[in-house]
mmCIF file of C-alpha atoms in Angstrom:
data_model
loop_
_atom_site.group_PDB
_atom_site.id
_atom_site.type_symbol
_atom_site.label_atom_id
_atom_site.label_comp_id
_atom_site.label_asym_id
_atom_site.label_seq_id
_atom_site.Cartn_x
_atom_site.Cartn_y
_atom_site.Cartn_z
ATOM 1 C CA MET A 218 112.454 203.126 68.374
ATOM 2 C CA SER A 219 115.324 200.717 69.077
ATOM 3 C CA LYS A 220 117.439 198.680 66.686
ATOM 4 C CA LYS A 221 118.535 195.086 67.383
ATOM 5 C CA GLY A 222 120.591 193.742 64.469
ATOM 6 C CA ASN A 223 118.481 194.364 61.372
ATOM 7 C CA VAL A 224 115.238 194.697 63.316
ATOM 8 C CA ARG A 225 113.834 198.133 64.162
ATOM 9 C CA GLU A 226 111.367 197.931 67.025
ATOM 10 C CA THR A 227 109.054 200.422 68.696
ATOM 11 C CA SER A 228 108.518 200.272 72.455
ATOM 12 C CA GLY A 229 105.229 200.249 74.379
ATOM 13 C CA PRO A 230 102.376 197.785 74.909
ATOM 14 C CA VAL A 231 102.133 197.222 71.129
ATOM 15 C CA ARG A 232 105.441 196.801 69.282
ATOM 16 C CA VAL A 233 106.029 197.253 65.559
ATOM 17 C CA LEU A 234 108.890 195.045 64.368
ATOM 18 C CA GLN A 235 110.421 196.089 61.048
ATOM 19 C CA ARG A 236 112.881 193.538 59.673
ATOM 20 C CA LYS A 237 113.675 195.163 56.318
ATOM 21 C CA PRO A 238 114.246 198.808 55.379
ATOM 22 C CA LEU A 239 111.566 200.922 53.731
ATOM 23 C CA PRO A 240 112.191 203.843 51.391
ATOM 24 C CA ARG A 241 111.728 207.346 52.821
ATOM 25 C CA LYS A 242 108.346 208.844 51.979
ATOM 26 C CA PHE A 243 106.523 205.525 51.718
ATOM 27 C CA THR A 244 102.735 205.134 51.944
ATOM 28 C CA LEU A 245 101.448 203.036 54.811
ATOM 29 C CA MET A 246 98.156 201.246 54.196
ATOM 30 C CA ASN A 247 96.189 199.803 57.118
ATOM 31 C CA ALA A 248 94.011 196.764 56.462
ATOM 32 C CA LEU A 249 92.530 195.963 59.851
ATOM 33 C CA PRO A 250 89.321 193.974 60.453
ATOM 34 C CA ASP A 251 86.174 195.996 61.057
ATOM 35 C CA VAL A 252 82.804 196.507 59.371
ATOM 36 C CA GLY A 253 82.308 193.979 56.528
ATOM 37 C CA LEU A 254 86.011 193.014 56.739
ATOM 38 C CA VAL A 255 86.460 195.501 53.897
ATOM 39 C CA GLY A 256 90.020 196.443 54.886
ATOM 40 C CA VAL A 257 91.253 192.875 55.331
ATOM 41 C CA VAL A 258 89.744 191.591 52.073
ATOM 42 C CA ALA A 259 90.901 194.619 50.064
ATOM 43 C CA GLY A 260 94.360 194.588 51.690
ATOM 44 C CA SER A 261 94.772 190.879 51.038
ATOM 45 C CA GLN A 262 93.980 191.393 47.347
ATOM 46 C CA ILE A 263 96.458 194.279 47.093
ATOM 47 C CA VAL A 264 99.232 192.333 48.870
ATOM 48 C CA SER A 265 98.839 189.225 46.704
ATOM 49 C CA SER A 266 98.213 191.077 43.449
ATOM 50 C CA LEU A 267 101.327 193.244 43.833
ATOM 51 C CA GLY A 268 103.444 190.333 45.105
ATOM 52 C CA MET A 269 104.385 192.217 48.272
ATOM 53 C CA LYS A 270 106.926 190.650 50.640
ATOM 54 C CA GLU A 271 106.644 190.295 54.396
ATOM 55 C CA ILE A 272 108.937 192.762 56.163
ATOM 56 C CA GLY A 273 107.684 192.826 59.732
ATOM 57 C CA ALA A 274 104.942 192.291 62.262
ATOM 58 C CA VAL A 275 102.933 193.964 64.986
ATOM 59 C CA GLU A 276 103.190 192.164 68.326
ATOM 60 C CA SER A 277 101.594 192.625 71.729
ATOM 61 C CA ALA A 278 100.661 190.773 74.879
ATOM 62 C CA LEU A 279 97.272 192.484 74.434
ATOM 63 C CA PHE A 280 96.556 190.250 71.412
ATOM 64 C CA PRO A 281 95.292 186.654 71.725
ATOM 65 C CA PRO A 282 98.197 184.216 72.194
ATOM 66 C CA LEU A 283 98.092 182.783 68.678
ATOM 67 C CA VAL A 284 100.149 182.343 65.551
ATOM 68 C CA VAL A 285 98.895 181.719 62.020
ATOM 69 C CA LEU A 286 100.557 178.870 60.127
ATOM 70 C CA HIS A 287 101.366 179.628 56.491
ATOM 71 C CA ASP A 288 103.184 176.874 54.570
ATOM 72 C CA GLY A 289 103.924 175.302 57.930
ATOM 73 C CA VAL A 290 105.676 178.403 59.256
ATOM 74 C CA PRO A 291 104.274 180.223 62.319
ATOM 75 C CA LYS A 292 103.471 183.849 61.558
ATOM 76 C CA SER A 293 102.222 186.763 63.589
ATOM 77 C CA PRO A 294 98.515 187.397 62.915
ATOM 78 C CA ILE A 295 99.308 191.053 62.193
ATOM 79 C CA ARG A 296 102.027 191.421 59.586
ATOM 80 C CA ILE A 297 103.624 194.138 57.484
ATOM 81 C CA PHE A 298 104.129 193.622 53.762
ATOM 82 C CA ALA A 299 105.961 195.976 51.448
ATOM 83 C CA LYS A 300 106.954 196.576 47.852
ATOM 84 C CA GLU A 301 108.727 199.693 46.618
ATOM 85 C CA SER A 302 107.112 202.681 48.330
ATOM 86 C CA LEU A 303 103.983 200.927 49.645
ATOM 87 C CA ALA A 304 103.697 199.073 52.959
ATOM 88 C CA VAL A 305 100.536 197.304 54.148
ATOM 89 C CA ILE A 306 99.695 196.296 57.710
ATOM 90 C CA ILE A 307 97.169 193.474 57.544
ATOM 91 C CA ALA A 308 95.544 191.502 60.377
ATOM 92 C CA GLU A 309 94.275 187.929 60.365
ATOM 93 C CA THR A 310 92.683 188.195 63.783
ATOM 94 C CA ALA A 311 90.175 190.544 65.380
ATOM 95 C CA ILE A 312 91.791 193.439 67.235
ATOM 96 C CA PRO A 313 90.765 193.150 70.900
ATOM 97 C CA ALA A 314 88.913 196.239 72.135
ATOM 98 C CA GLY A 315 91.598 196.834 74.784
ATOM 99 C CA ALA A 316 94.304 196.962 72.110
ATOM 100 C CA VAL A 317 92.637 199.522 69.832
ATOM 101 C CA TYR A 318 94.260 202.623 71.362
ATOM 102 C CA PRO A 319 97.749 201.111 71.783
ATOM 103 C CA ILE A 320 97.844 199.627 68.264
ATOM 104 C CA ALA A 321 96.705 202.900 66.672
ATOM 105 C CA GLU A 322 99.296 204.879 68.667
ATOM 106 C CA ALA A 323 102.067 202.365 67.866
ATOM 107 C CA ILE A 324 101.349 202.312 64.129
ATOM 108 C CA VAL A 325 101.257 206.107 63.836
ATOM 109 C CA SER A 326 104.380 206.473 65.952
ATOM 110 C CA TRP A 327 106.236 203.895 63.808
ATOM 111 C CA ALA A 328 104.981 205.413 60.525
ATOM 112 C CA SER A 329 106.016 208.874 61.609
ATOM 113 C CA SER A 330 109.493 207.813 62.795
ATOM 114 C CA THR A 331 110.223 205.814 59.628
ATOM 115 C CA GLY A 332 109.332 208.658 57.258
ATOM 116 C CA ALA A 333 105.903 207.699 55.956
ATOM 117 C CA LYS A 334 104.400 210.388 53.742
ATOM 118 C CA LEU A 335 100.808 209.120 53.966
ATOM 119 C CA VAL A 336 98.750 206.803 56.182
ATOM 120 C CA LEU A 337 95.891 205.305 54.169
ATOM 121 C CA SER A 338 93.401 203.198 56.121
ATOM 122 C CA ILE A 339 90.888 200.939 54.374
ATOM 123 C CA GLY A 340 87.611 200.071 56.088
ATOM 124 C CA GLY A 341 83.873 199.724 55.809
ATOM 125 C CA MET A 342 80.977 202.014 56.550
ATOM 126 C CA ALA A 343 77.886 200.066 57.515
ATOM 127 C CA VAL A 344 74.627 200.831 55.742
ATOM 128 C CA GLN A 345 71.383 199.076 56.625
ATOM 129 C CA ASN A 346 70.106 198.844 53.036
ATOM 130 C CA ARG A 347 73.349 197.319 51.713
ATOM 131 C CA GLN A 348 71.435 194.569 49.861
ATOM 132 C CA ASP A 349 69.814 197.221 47.675
ATOM 133 C CA ILE A 350 73.095 198.927 46.739
ATOM 134 C CA GLU A 351 74.596 197.704 43.458
ATOM 135 C CA SER A 352 77.762 199.812 43.567
ATOM 136 C CA PRO A 353 78.952 200.674 47.068
ATOM 137 C CA LYS A 354 80.188 204.255 47.428
ATOM 138 C CA VAL A 355 83.517 205.098 49.000
ATOM 139 C CA PHE A 356 83.854 207.972 51.470
ATOM 140 C CA ALA A 357 87.049 209.566 52.714
ATOM 141 C CA ALA A 358 87.778 210.960 56.164
ATOM 142 C CA LEU A 359 90.814 213.209 56.085
ATOM 143 C CA SER A 360 93.325 214.363 58.684
ATOM 144 C CA ASP A 361 93.558 217.649 56.782
ATOM 145 C CA LYS A 362 91.114 219.288 54.356
ATOM 146 C CA LYS A 363 94.001 219.893 51.931
ATOM 147 C CA LEU A 364 94.049 216.144 51.195
ATOM 148 C CA SER A 365 90.681 216.368 49.443
ATOM 149 C CA ARG A 366 92.471 216.811 46.104
ATOM 150 C CA MET A 367 94.130 213.397 46.586
ATOM 151 C CA VAL A 368 90.777 211.628 46.772
ATOM 152 C CA ASP A 369 89.117 213.622 44.008
ATOM 153 C CA GLY A 370 87.298 211.131 41.759
ATOM 154 C CA ALA A 371 88.126 208.244 44.116
ATOM 155 C CA ALA A 372 85.942 208.971 47.118
ATOM 156 C CA GLU A 373 83.484 211.484 48.489
ATOM 157 C CA VAL A 374 84.866 213.498 51.397
ATOM 158 C CA LEU A 375 83.022 212.909 54.674
ATOM 159 C CA GLY A 376 81.971 216.165 56.254
ATOM 160 C CA GLU A 377 80.066 215.120 59.366
ATOM 161 C CA GLY A 378 79.716 211.864 61.288
ATOM 162 C CA TYR A 379 81.368 209.538 63.769
ATOM 163 C CA ILE A 380 84.241 207.151 63.110
ATOM 164 C CA VAL A 381 84.886 204.575 65.816
ATOM 165 C CA GLY A 382 87.913 202.310 66.234
ATOM 166 C CA ALA A 383 91.605 202.172 65.411
ATOM 167 C CA TYR A 384 91.265 204.279 62.256
ATOM 168 C CA ALA A 385 89.572 207.047 64.253
ATOM 169 C CA ILE A 386 92.484 207.202 66.694
ATOM 170 C CA MET A 387 95.004 207.110 63.843
ATOM 171 C CA LEU A 388 93.284 209.977 61.982
ATOM 172 C CA LYS A 389 93.218 212.123 65.101
ATOM 173 C CA ARG A 390 96.815 211.361 66.049
ATOM 174 C CA CYS A 391 98.040 211.962 62.482
ATOM 175 C CA ALA A 392 96.190 215.297 62.395
ATOM 176 C CA GLU A 393 97.932 216.277 65.661
ATOM 177 C CA ILE A 394 101.434 215.530 64.392
ATOM 178 C CA GLY A 395 100.881 216.736 60.816
ATOM 179 C CA LEU A 396 101.214 213.334 59.141
ATOM 180 C CA PRO A 397 98.763 213.183 56.197
ATOM 181 C CA ALA A 398 96.156 210.460 56.766
ATOM 182 C CA ILE A 399 93.101 209.296 54.845
ATOM 183 C CA ALA A 400 90.542 206.684 55.879
ATOM 184 C CA LEU A 401 88.711 205.246 52.856
ATOM 185 C CA LEU A 402 85.411 203.875 54.116
ATOM 186 C CA THR A 403 83.205 201.879 51.734
ATOM 187 C CA GLN A 404 79.486 201.239 52.160
ATOM 188 C CA SER A 405 79.181 197.660 53.384
ATOM 189 C CA TYR A 406 77.335 195.150 55.523
ATOM 190 C CA TYR A 407 78.015 195.615 59.221
ATOM 191 C CA ASN A 408 78.167 191.964 60.256
ATOM 192 C CA TYR A 409 78.954 190.087 57.058
ATOM 193 C CA PRO A 410 82.160 189.897 54.997
ATOM 194 C CA ASP A 411 81.607 192.078 51.942
ATOM 195 C CA PRO A 412 83.894 191.297 48.963
ATOM 196 C CA GLU A 413 81.918 193.629 46.662
ATOM 197 C CA ALA A 414 82.608 196.523 49.025
ATOM 198 C CA ALA A 415 86.251 195.440 49.172
ATOM 199 C CA ALA A 416 86.407 195.546 45.358
ATOM 200 C CA ALA A 417 85.033 199.115 45.417
ATOM 201 C CA ALA A 418 87.651 200.003 48.051
ATOM 202 C CA VAL A 419 90.482 198.592 45.906
ATOM 203 C CA LYS A 420 89.273 200.602 42.906
ATOM 204 C CA SER A 421 89.380 203.712 45.050
ATOM 205 C CA VAL A 422 92.895 202.877 46.300
ATOM 206 C CA ASN A 423 93.954 202.361 42.664
ATOM 207 C CA LYS A 424 92.863 205.925 41.884
ATOM 208 C CA VAL A 425 94.440 207.498 44.978
ATOM 209 C CA LEU A 426 97.804 205.713 44.642
ATOM 210 C CA GLY A 427 97.924 205.232 40.874
ATOM 211 C CA LEU A 428 97.879 201.426 41.117
ATOM 212 C CA SER A 429 96.128 198.940 38.835
ATOM 213 C CA VAL A 430 95.176 196.103 41.170
ATOM 214 C CA ASP A 431 92.620 193.777 39.561
ATOM 215 C CA THR A 432 89.330 193.431 41.448
ATOM 216 C CA SER A 433 87.621 190.778 39.323
ATOM 217 C CA GLU A 434 88.925 187.969 41.549
ATOM 218 C CA LEU A 435 87.169 189.485 44.569
ATOM 219 C CA LEU A 436 83.855 189.343 42.729
ATOM 220 C CA ARG A 437 84.473 185.920 41.176
ATOM 221 C CA LYS A 438 85.466 184.375 44.515
ATOM 222 C CA GLY A 439 82.877 186.334 46.493
ATOM 223 C CA GLU A 440 81.163 183.323 48.059
ATOM 224 C CA GLU A 441 84.452 181.691 49.051
ATOM 225 C CA ILE A 442 85.677 184.936 50.632
ATOM 226 C CA ARG A 443 82.430 185.282 52.590
ATOM 227 C CA LEU A 444 82.649 181.726 53.912
ATOM 228 C CA ARG A 445 86.361 181.958 54.732
ATOM 229 C CA GLY A 446 85.805 185.289 56.451
ATOM 230 C CA LYS A 447 82.930 184.017 58.592
ATOM 231 C CA ASP A 448 84.955 183.199 61.696
ATOM 232 C CA ILE A 449 87.103 186.342 61.825
ATOM 233 C CA MET A 450 83.938 188.384 61.118
ATOM 234 C CA LYS A 451 82.242 186.788 64.111
ATOM 235 C CA ARG A 452 85.164 187.556 66.408
ATOM 236 C CA THR A 453 85.356 191.080 64.971
ATOM 237 C CA GLN A 454 81.639 191.569 65.717
ATOM 238 C CA THR A 455 82.302 190.875 69.393
ATOM 239 C CA GLU A 456 85.117 193.435 69.512
ATOM 240 C CA MET A 457 83.095 196.008 67.528
ATOM 241 C CA ALA A 458 80.302 195.714 70.094
ATOM 242 C CA ARG A 459 82.819 196.351 72.891
ATOM 243 C CA ILE A 460 84.010 199.615 71.314
ATOM 244 C CA ASN A 461 80.461 200.781 70.421
ATOM 245 C CA LYS A 462 81.224 200.642 66.700
ATOM 246 C CA SER A 463 77.504 201.060 65.991
ATOM 247 C CA GLN A 464 77.852 204.694 67.100
ATOM 248 C CA GLU A 465 78.912 205.322 63.498
ATOM 249 C CA TYR A 466 75.170 205.114 62.691
ATOM 250 C CA ASP A 467 74.500 208.071 65.026
ATOM 251 C CA VAL A 468 73.802 211.589 63.855
ATOM 252 C CA PRO A 469 76.189 214.152 65.380
ATOM 253 C CA PRO A 470 74.319 216.508 67.726
ATOM 254 C CA LEU A 471 76.103 219.719 66.712
ATOM 255 C CA TYR A 472 76.333 221.420 63.394
ATOM 256 C CA GLY A 473 78.520 224.044 61.796
ATOM 257 C CA MET B 1043 54.567 188.653 88.969
ATOM 258 C CA SER B 1044 54.568 185.454 91.091
ATOM 259 C CA LYS B 1045 57.792 184.037 92.561
ATOM 260 C CA GLU B 1046 57.439 180.942 90.372
ATOM 261 C CA ARG B 1047 57.111 183.051 87.237
ATOM 262 C CA LYS B 1048 60.090 185.234 88.213
ATOM 263 C CA LYS B 1049 62.173 182.096 88.783
ATOM 264 C CA LEU B 1050 61.127 180.711 85.414
ATOM 265 C CA ASP B 1051 61.957 183.966 83.617
ATOM 266 C CA PHE B 1052 65.367 184.146 85.263
ATOM 267 C CA SER B 1053 66.057 180.528 84.396
ATOM 268 C CA ASN B 1054 65.102 181.236 80.760
ATOM 269 C CA TYR B 1055 67.316 184.313 80.805
ATOM 270 C CA LEU B 1056 70.292 182.256 82.032
ATOM 271 C CA LYS B 1057 69.638 179.564 79.440
ATOM 272 C CA ARG B 1058 69.535 182.125 76.652
ATOM 273 C CA THR B 1059 72.634 183.900 77.900
ATOM 274 C CA GLU B 1060 74.462 180.553 77.855
ATOM 275 C CA GLN B 1061 73.255 179.867 74.310
ATOM 276 C CA ILE B 1062 74.276 183.325 73.081
ATOM 277 C CA THR B 1063 77.683 183.024 74.770
ATOM 278 C CA GLU B 1064 78.174 179.563 73.281
ATOM 279 C CA ARG B 1065 77.251 180.887 69.844
ATOM 280 C CA MET B 1066 79.684 183.776 70.175
ATOM 281 C CA LEU B 1067 82.539 181.602 71.399
ATOM 282 C CA THR B 1068 82.312 178.582 69.127
ATOM 283 C CA SER B 1069 83.488 178.658 65.551
ATOM 284 C CA GLY B 1070 80.150 177.576 64.064
ATOM 285 C CA TRP B 1071 81.489 174.572 62.086
ATOM 286 C CA ASN B 1072 79.538 171.686 63.596
ATOM 287 C CA GLU B 1073 81.465 168.656 62.357
ATOM 288 C CA ALA B 1074 79.343 166.109 64.235
ATOM 289 C CA CYS B 1075 76.221 167.197 62.336
ATOM 290 C CA SER B 1076 77.967 168.436 59.145
ATOM 291 C CA THR B 1077 76.296 171.827 59.585
ATOM 292 C CA ILE B 1078 77.509 175.410 59.511
ATOM 293 C CA GLU B 1079 76.145 178.083 61.834
ATOM 294 C CA PRO B 1080 75.668 181.147 59.617
ATOM 295 C CA LEU B 1081 76.349 184.746 60.609
ATOM 296 C CA SER B 1082 73.040 186.390 61.437
ATOM 297 C CA ASP B 1083 71.528 189.609 62.678
ATOM 298 C CA ILE B 1084 68.202 190.424 64.348
ATOM 299 C CA ILE B 1085 66.476 193.806 64.077
ATOM 300 C CA LEU B 1086 63.427 194.564 66.212
ATOM 301 C CA GLY B 1087 60.840 196.702 64.432
ATOM 302 C CA ALA B 1088 57.577 198.208 65.674
ATOM 303 C CA SER B 1089 55.421 195.555 64.036
ATOM 304 C CA GLU B 1090 57.891 192.874 62.963
ATOM 305 C CA VAL B 1091 61.228 191.251 63.623
ATOM 306 C CA VAL B 1092 63.669 191.248 60.701
ATOM 307 C CA VAL B 1093 66.332 188.547 60.645
ATOM 308 C CA THR B 1094 69.160 188.558 58.111
ATOM 309 C CA MET B 1095 71.673 185.795 57.489
ATOM 310 C CA ASP B 1096 74.753 185.454 55.301
ATOM 311 C CA LEU B 1097 74.460 182.230 53.274
ATOM 312 C CA PRO B 1098 77.247 181.910 50.692
ATOM 313 C CA TYR B 1099 76.949 178.898 48.337
ATOM 314 C CA VAL B 1100 73.331 178.353 49.346
ATOM 315 C CA ASP B 1101 70.817 176.753 47.011
ATOM 316 C CA PRO B 1102 68.032 179.376 46.771
ATOM 317 C CA ASN B 1103 65.404 176.640 46.440
ATOM 318 C CA ALA B 1104 66.487 174.806 49.581
ATOM 319 C CA VAL B 1105 65.893 177.354 52.332
ATOM 320 C CA GLN B 1106 63.511 176.414 55.141
ATOM 321 C CA VAL B 1107 62.374 178.788 57.877
ATOM 322 C CA ASN B 1108 60.130 177.617 60.722
ATOM 323 C CA VAL B 1109 58.809 179.287 63.841
ATOM 324 C CA THR B 1110 59.381 176.519 66.404
ATOM 325 C CA ALA B 1111 58.080 178.379 69.464
ATOM 326 C CA ASP B 1112 56.552 181.778 70.193
ATOM 327 C CA ASP B 1113 60.001 183.302 70.327
ATOM 328 C CA THR B 1114 62.217 180.915 68.401
ATOM 329 C CA ILE B 1115 62.879 180.332 64.722
ATOM 330 C CA GLU B 1116 64.871 177.579 63.050
ATOM 331 C CA VAL B 1117 66.570 178.019 59.682
ATOM 332 C CA GLN B 1118 67.995 175.275 57.479
ATOM 333 C CA ALA B 1119 69.523 175.960 54.078
ATOM 334 C CA LYS B 1120 71.286 173.454 51.843
ATOM 335 C CA THR B 1121 74.401 174.466 49.964
ATOM 336 C CA LYS B 1122 74.727 174.024 46.189
ATOM 337 C CA HIS B 1123 77.601 171.612 46.733
ATOM 338 C CA LYS B 1124 79.560 170.069 49.575
ATOM 339 C CA ILE B 1125 81.959 172.425 51.337
ATOM 340 C CA ARG B 1126 85.097 170.542 52.266
ATOM 341 C CA LEU B 1127 87.498 171.986 54.832
ATOM 342 C CA HIS B 1128 90.539 170.429 53.176
ATOM 343 C CA GLU B 1129 89.679 172.309 49.960
ATOM 344 C CA MET B 1130 89.920 175.508 52.008
ATOM 345 C CA GLY B 1131 93.463 174.667 53.053
ATOM 346 C CA VAL B 1132 92.619 172.944 56.367
ATOM 347 C CA LYS B 1133 94.656 169.746 56.111
ATOM 348 C CA HIS B 1134 94.206 168.285 59.608
ATOM 349 C CA ARG B 1135 90.387 168.006 59.390
ATOM 350 C CA LYS B 1136 88.517 166.182 56.645
ATOM 351 C CA SER B 1137 85.013 167.379 57.433
ATOM 352 C CA GLU B 1138 82.477 168.361 54.833
ATOM 353 C CA PHE B 1139 79.335 170.427 55.146
ATOM 354 C CA ASN B 1140 76.208 170.808 53.054
ATOM 355 C CA LEU B 1141 73.759 172.501 55.395
ATOM 356 C CA TYR B 1142 73.466 175.796 57.201
ATOM 357 C CA HIS B 1143 71.539 175.406 60.432
ATOM 358 C CA THR B 1144 70.671 177.767 63.231
ATOM 359 C CA VAL B 1145 68.101 178.258 65.965
ATOM 360 C CA LEU B 1146 67.556 181.894 66.878
ATOM 361 C CA HIS B 1147 65.700 183.371 69.834
ATOM 362 C CA MET B 1148 63.554 186.348 68.974
ATOM 363 C CA PRO B 1149 63.574 189.404 71.263
ATOM 364 C CA VAL B 1150 59.723 189.298 71.384
ATOM 365 C CA PRO B 1151 57.058 186.653 70.651
ATOM 366 C CA VAL B 1152 56.444 186.309 66.901
ATOM 367 C CA ASN B 1153 53.711 185.028 64.645
ATOM 368 C CA GLU B 1154 54.448 182.457 61.924
ATOM 369 C CA GLU B 1155 51.394 183.639 59.988
ATOM 370 C CA GLY B 1156 52.467 186.378 57.623
ATOM 371 C CA MET B 1157 56.161 185.439 57.825
ATOM 372 C CA THR B 1158 58.049 185.985 54.561
ATOM 373 C CA HIS B 1159 61.614 185.379 53.477
ATOM 374 C CA LYS B 1160 63.705 186.179 50.424
ATOM 375 C CA LEU B 1161 67.264 185.565 49.365
ATOM 376 C CA LYS B 1162 69.017 188.491 47.745
ATOM 377 C CA ARG B 1163 72.711 188.604 46.842
ATOM 378 C CA GLY B 1164 73.295 185.608 49.115
ATOM 379 C CA ILE B 1165 71.714 187.282 52.152
ATOM 380 C CA LEU B 1166 68.546 185.735 53.550
ATOM 381 C CA GLU B 1167 66.063 188.295 54.860
ATOM 382 C CA ILE B 1168 63.191 187.039 57.022
ATOM 383 C CA HIS B 1169 60.282 189.256 58.079
ATOM 384 C CA ILE B 1170 58.245 187.874 61.000
ATOM 385 C CA PRO B 1171 55.216 189.749 62.382
ATOM 386 C CA ARG B 1172 55.284 190.411 66.127
ATOM 387 C CA GLN B 1173 52.484 188.899 68.210
ATOM 388 C CA LYS B 1174 49.830 191.469 69.118
#
């Protein structure tokens, strides 16, 4: 980690740029695009509802050469927002398959070196009969069994199964270095943006972190969110195919 | 298989690959025709092909599904109201859309007879029997 002026920056193929200080023992939430765009939609609602401010970005030559214009200002497609002891990394572009390992490593390395107390990743868990599910369930994958108390009443702990993608790498890396990490995975469509699943994810986050983020807007604006999310979902599909994301449907061969 | 047939199959394969690639790479907002290409998924079953499609804002009474060839279906679905890009924050394009449209190639030949479709929670689900 280097410091240039007020900017703290990690080194490596993916760089985390932190422009404003964070309190020690903050919670880092990851809202990256994957199944049903659950993380991105939920993260976006949390960021806007809490009025979080932009404090940094994640940059890499491994990402597509693009910026997102907001109010006429060019922004990185992967930004960090923060308020008090919560920081959220949220992406507005699909993560290229070749960047999955480096981005997961960079985020964990940055979180660990800046004193994060918890890495909470929000994502989807594809289920084929999603249309028949009224209230999507939330499952939690933990870096350490001791964290099960934190998700009590908010999510069901996942015992067996595969997790594929950036959150999988983050969980494993966090377990190795002893940084508590939880991935909250909500039942969702695989290929379609799922605001209902995102609402269930936000409710679960509310319970885990003691927040009170409103989810009614996600349900009220469901159709708009699905249409707006169509293009990033399509690009995410391509990247999910490249990393064999569908392996999450598989049944693990070993037991016990 | 004759040489002619092999050539034809390979040519079809290339054509389909081009179409799939084009579909994956383009954004799916067809401004020239005022149509939107919906997100879709195809599942091959033992006796049928199941196609699903995400159709936000669709009018449930204005969904049309046709089998246009042994292995191709065409779906058109009108939206409840016009979708204008500038209302979604896109200022440099003034396009508006009121129709979802897509042509999908089936992994096996299908039979229009017995085909059913239903719209549930904004997702269109089409069941098409496979040809025997």
